[in-house]
Each structure stands twice: as C-alpha cells, then as structure tokens.
Amino acid sequence: GGSGGGGGGGTNISVCVRVRGMSEAEAEVGPACWRLEGGILWEDDSGGGDGGGGRGDIGLGPGNSVNVYEFERAFGPASTQREVYSHVQPIVRSALAGYNGVVFAYGQTGSGKTYTMQGPAEAPGVIPHALTEIFQTAARSAAMGARGEKGGRRFEFKLSYVELYNEDLLDLLSSSDDVEDGGEC
C-alpha cells in the first residue's frame, strides 16, 4: 500500500473502491448483497441492510463472509466527487513536481467509472478536478516567472487518456475512429 502519490524512487500504489448507489431497477430486485464498512467490502447474503454502505443491518459481517475485499480507501454511495479527488490529488501534485503518475479506473460496464473520472457538469470528476489544478498551478508559476519572482517554472504537458476495452487499448483523445490514424494505441 501507499499514499498513492509522492515523489522519490519508490513505487506507491493505492487501491481504492467506489461503491455506487443502486439504480431504481436494482432496488426493485431487492436489497444489495454487498456491504461496505471502512476499507472493507464484503458479500452479505443475509438479505438485510440498505445497500448504501451505512451501518444499517450489516448482517453477518466481514468475518463470516466468503468474499471479503480490503482496500486502502473505500468510498460509499454518499461520497462526493471532491472526496474521491482528494485521494487522487497527491498523484497530481507529484506529477507537477516532475514525477510520473497514473490514475486507473477499473470495473464492469455500468459500475460508475465514467461518472467518477469525468462526472457531469454539476459534479465534475477526477479528470476535470486534476486538469483545473494542473493548469491553475502552471498559470501561477508562469505569472511568477514573468514577474521575475523566484519559484516560477515553465511546464510542458504530455497527457494520455486511454481505455482498455476487450483487450484493445483505445486512445480517447484521438478524433479518428480509424486505427491507422491513431484511433488505437
């Protein structure tokens, strides 16, 4: 485990989970069978609870479950986009200090990856938050340099935005769907 950011020669990896709320169709089927408490996610086949990751009726608990997963950080359905970004922010700040950083979203279709990473206009996700911070930092630094102040730096940006789908790596910044023209990495 690690902080997910940080400079230096070591590798820091932080594995987090974000559990979305149930859709109306899912709620009609019945209560959720997965529970979330702290950084632990477990399957609860007792049938109780609200599915929201709150304490509610948490059934058997993780010690009695066949499927238990532990994460450095778990975000429940009530978590905000800003809360999620606050965990990613050290990676962004390390990148601004010159270190490489990666934020990787993984999950099945409909699990909330796009919402978390992009988000709607009223609740921007990780990418809009990160880009805002990066470009604001660069603008402040450039202004400092233009005024001759110490600490001004020049930034050069290289950005990749890719999707791994069915074992194909797709360049999401390409305007072409044609693989020959850079549609695939």
Tab-separated table of C-alpha atoms in Angstrom:
chain	number	residue	atom	x	y	z
A	1	GLY	CA	0.000	0.000	0.000
A	2	GLY	CA	0.984	3.629	-0.070
A	3	SER	CA	-0.254	7.127	-0.270
A	4	GLY	CA	-0.890	6.986	-3.995
A	5	GLY	CA	1.395	9.905	-4.668
A	6	GLY	CA	4.741	11.029	-3.563
A	7	GLY	CA	7.996	11.599	-5.186
A	8	GLY	CA	11.159	9.687	-4.878
A	9	GLY	CA	12.403	6.434	-6.240
A	10	GLY	CA	9.843	4.141	-4.654
A	11	THR	CA	6.574	2.973	-6.028
A	12	ASN	CA	3.375	3.902	-4.242
A	13	ILE	CA	0.218	2.086	-5.169
A	14	SER	CA	-3.120	2.766	-3.534
A	15	VAL	CA	-6.070	0.553	-4.394
A	16	CYS	CA	-9.436	2.140	-3.672
A	17	VAL	CA	-13.027	1.211	-4.388
A	18	ARG	CA	-16.051	3.386	-5.003
A	19	VAL	CA	-19.433	1.772	-4.496
A	20	ARG	CA	-22.243	3.470	-6.366
A	21	GLY	CA	-25.803	3.550	-5.168
A	22	MET	CA	-28.319	1.112	-6.533
A	23	SER	CA	-30.291	2.045	-9.630
A	24	GLU	CA	-34.087	2.013	-9.455
A	25	ALA	CA	-34.142	-1.284	-11.359
A	26	GLU	CA	-31.636	-2.845	-8.958
A	27	ALA	CA	-33.560	-1.598	-5.931
A	28	GLU	CA	-36.746	-3.231	-7.275
A	29	VAL	CA	-34.985	-6.611	-7.348
A	30	GLY	CA	-34.139	-6.400	-3.666
A	31	PRO	CA	-31.562	-5.171	-1.186
A	32	ALA	CA	-27.866	-5.150	-2.002
A	33	CYS	CA	-25.837	-8.170	-1.043
A	34	TRP	CA	-22.565	-6.223	-0.701
A	35	ARG	CA	-21.665	-4.188	2.355
A	36	LEU	CA	-19.034	-1.543	2.835
A	37	GLU	CA	-17.507	-0.544	6.137
A	38	GLY	CA	-14.264	1.389	6.374
A	39	GLY	CA	-11.964	-0.046	3.718
A	40	ILE	CA	-13.615	-3.461	3.721
A	41	LEU	CA	-16.171	-4.667	1.169
A	42	TRP	CA	-17.879	-7.996	1.738
A	43	GLU	CA	-20.704	-10.105	0.402
A	44	ASP	CA	-23.605	-10.324	2.823
A	45	ASP	CA	-26.163	-12.961	1.941
A	46	SER	CA	-28.355	-12.268	4.980
A	47	GLY	CA	-30.639	-10.100	2.830
A	48	GLY	CA	-30.780	-7.216	5.306
A	49	GLY	CA	-29.481	-3.702	5.125
A	50	ASP	CA	-29.924	-0.729	2.891
A	51	GLY	CA	-27.172	-1.429	0.351
A	52	GLY	CA	-25.872	2.034	0.962
A	53	GLY	CA	-22.750	1.089	2.814
A	54	GLY	CA	-24.067	2.607	6.016
A	55	ARG	CA	-24.128	0.625	9.223
A	56	GLY	CA	-27.849	-0.275	8.959
A	57	ASP	CA	-28.380	-4.025	9.279
A	58	ILE	CA	-24.985	-5.280	8.209
A	59	GLY	CA	-25.902	-8.921	8.501
A	60	LEU	CA	-23.142	-11.398	9.188
A	61	GLY	CA	-20.210	-9.020	8.936
A	62	PRO	CA	-16.977	-9.466	7.003
A	63	GLY	CA	-15.618	-12.171	9.321
A	64	ASN	CA	-18.377	-14.590	8.263
A	65	SER	CA	-18.382	-13.836	4.544
A	66	VAL	CA	-16.876	-15.958	1.803
A	67	ASN	CA	-15.973	-12.884	-0.280
A	68	VAL	CA	-14.094	-10.145	1.585
A	69	TYR	CA	-12.015	-7.430	-0.087
A	70	GLU	CA	-9.871	-4.888	1.712
A	71	PHE	CA	-8.820	-1.561	0.190
A	72	GLU	CA	-6.666	1.361	1.287
A	73	ARG	CA	-9.738	3.571	0.913
A	74	ALA	CA	-13.383	2.857	0.176
A	75	PHE	CA	-15.876	5.454	-0.988
A	76	GLY	CA	-19.553	4.671	-0.414
A	77	PRO	CA	-22.560	5.858	-2.412
A	78	ALA	CA	-22.778	9.089	-0.398
A	79	SER	CA	-19.185	10.076	-1.221
A	80	THR	CA	-18.671	13.194	-3.301
A	81	GLN	CA	-16.554	13.677	-6.386
A	82	ARG	CA	-14.408	16.095	-4.360
A	83	GLU	CA	-13.764	13.418	-1.711
A	84	VAL	CA	-12.575	10.998	-4.369
A	85	TYR	CA	-10.364	13.678	-5.932
A	86	SER	CA	-8.817	14.493	-2.552
A	87	HIS	CA	-7.403	10.953	-2.542
A	88	VAL	CA	-6.045	11.366	-6.100
A	89	GLN	CA	-4.695	14.881	-5.510
A	90	PRO	CA	-1.273	13.724	-4.190
A	91	ILE	CA	-0.676	11.979	-7.533
A	92	VAL	CA	-1.484	15.202	-9.398
A	93	ARG	CA	0.797	17.236	-7.145
A	94	SER	CA	3.616	14.722	-7.592
A	95	ALA	CA	3.200	14.994	-11.361
A	96	LEU	CA	3.502	18.774	-11.027
A	97	ALA	CA	6.780	18.158	-9.177
A	98	GLY	CA	8.054	16.137	-12.139
A	99	TYR	CA	7.155	12.568	-11.204
A	100	ASN	CA	5.064	10.170	-13.265
A	101	GLY	CA	1.603	9.353	-12.004
A	102	VAL	CA	-1.288	7.186	-13.106
A	103	VAL	CA	-4.923	7.087	-12.060
A	104	PHE	CA	-6.589	3.915	-13.241
A	105	ALA	CA	-10.342	3.235	-13.115
A	106	TYR	CA	-11.429	-0.355	-13.490
A	107	GLY	CA	-14.823	-2.002	-13.383
A	108	GLN	CA	-17.598	-3.586	-15.366
A	109	THR	CA	-19.912	-1.642	-17.642
A	110	GLY	CA	-22.289	0.498	-15.612
A	111	SER	CA	-20.190	0.454	-12.444
A	112	GLY	CA	-19.540	4.218	-12.417
A	113	LYS	CA	-16.068	4.629	-13.950
A	114	THR	CA	-17.085	7.436	-16.316
A	115	TYR	CA	-19.055	9.212	-13.603
A	116	THR	CA	-16.078	9.080	-11.223
A	117	MET	CA	-13.467	10.052	-13.803
A	118	GLN	CA	-15.415	12.621	-15.875
A	119	GLY	CA	-18.597	13.375	-13.996
A	120	PRO	CA	-21.428	15.617	-15.138
A	121	ALA	CA	-21.081	19.428	-15.244
A	122	GLU	CA	-22.754	19.778	-11.834
A	123	ALA	CA	-20.402	17.222	-10.211
A	124	PRO	CA	-17.066	17.204	-12.064
A	125	GLY	CA	-14.996	14.063	-11.654
A	126	VAL	CA	-11.307	13.318	-11.169
A	127	ILE	CA	-10.197	14.466	-14.638
A	128	PRO	CA	-11.777	17.960	-14.536
A	129	HIS	CA	-10.516	18.487	-10.964
A	130	ALA	CA	-6.994	17.375	-11.928
A	131	LEU	CA	-6.853	19.493	-15.080
A	132	THR	CA	-8.090	22.556	-13.202
A	133	GLU	CA	-5.389	22.128	-10.572
A	134	ILE	CA	-2.665	21.462	-13.148
A	135	PHE	CA	-3.471	24.460	-15.335
A	136	GLN	CA	-4.018	26.820	-12.389
A	137	THR	CA	-0.642	25.806	-10.958
A	138	ALA	CA	1.048	26.315	-14.334
A	139	ALA	CA	-0.591	29.731	-14.769
A	140	ARG	CA	0.515	30.867	-11.294
A	141	SER	CA	4.032	29.638	-11.949
A	142	ALA	CA	4.199	31.359	-15.334
A	143	ALA	CA	2.967	34.609	-13.770
A	144	MET	CA	5.659	34.356	-11.093
A	145	GLY	CA	8.301	33.828	-13.780
A	146	ALA	CA	7.013	36.767	-15.818
A	147	ARG	CA	7.333	38.999	-12.755
A	148	GLY	CA	10.857	37.703	-12.164
A	149	GLU	CA	9.887	36.073	-8.885
A	150	LYS	CA	11.740	33.073	-7.545
A	151	GLY	CA	9.911	29.770	-7.991
A	152	GLY	CA	8.459	30.459	-11.416
A	153	ARG	CA	8.694	27.422	-13.689
A	154	ARG	CA	7.851	26.524	-17.236
A	155	PHE	CA	5.606	23.493	-17.691
A	156	GLU	CA	5.358	21.152	-20.657
A	157	PHE	CA	2.339	18.866	-20.679
A	158	LYS	CA	2.003	15.395	-22.135
A	159	LEU	CA	-1.292	13.698	-21.463
A	160	SER	CA	-2.645	10.266	-22.267
A	161	TYR	CA	-6.265	9.326	-21.920
A	162	VAL	CA	-6.772	5.709	-22.855
A	163	GLU	CA	-9.337	2.994	-22.401
A	164	LEU	CA	-8.624	-0.713	-22.230
A	165	TYR	CA	-11.701	-2.446	-23.629
A	166	ASN	CA	-11.850	-6.108	-24.640
A	167	GLU	CA	-8.045	-6.258	-24.669
A	168	ASP	CA	-7.799	-3.270	-27.052
A	169	LEU	CA	-6.096	-0.089	-25.884
A	170	LEU	CA	-8.008	2.876	-27.304
A	171	ASP	CA	-6.716	6.459	-27.468
A	172	LEU	CA	-9.654	8.524	-26.207
A	173	LEU	CA	-8.019	11.813	-27.246
A	174	SER	CA	-7.881	10.866	-30.919
A	175	SER	CA	-10.527	12.428	-33.116
A	176	SER	CA	-10.377	9.485	-35.505
A	177	ASP	CA	-12.030	6.110	-35.195
A	178	ASP	CA	-9.578	4.768	-37.744
A	179	VAL	CA	-6.840	2.665	-36.152
A	180	GLU	CA	-4.464	3.720	-38.952
A	181	ASP	CA	-4.857	7.362	-37.919
A	182	GLY	CA	-4.144	6.830	-34.233
A	183	GLY	CA	-7.505	5.596	-33.021
A	184	GLU	CA	-5.767	2.780	-31.178
A	185	CYS	CA	-2.554	2.976	-29.157
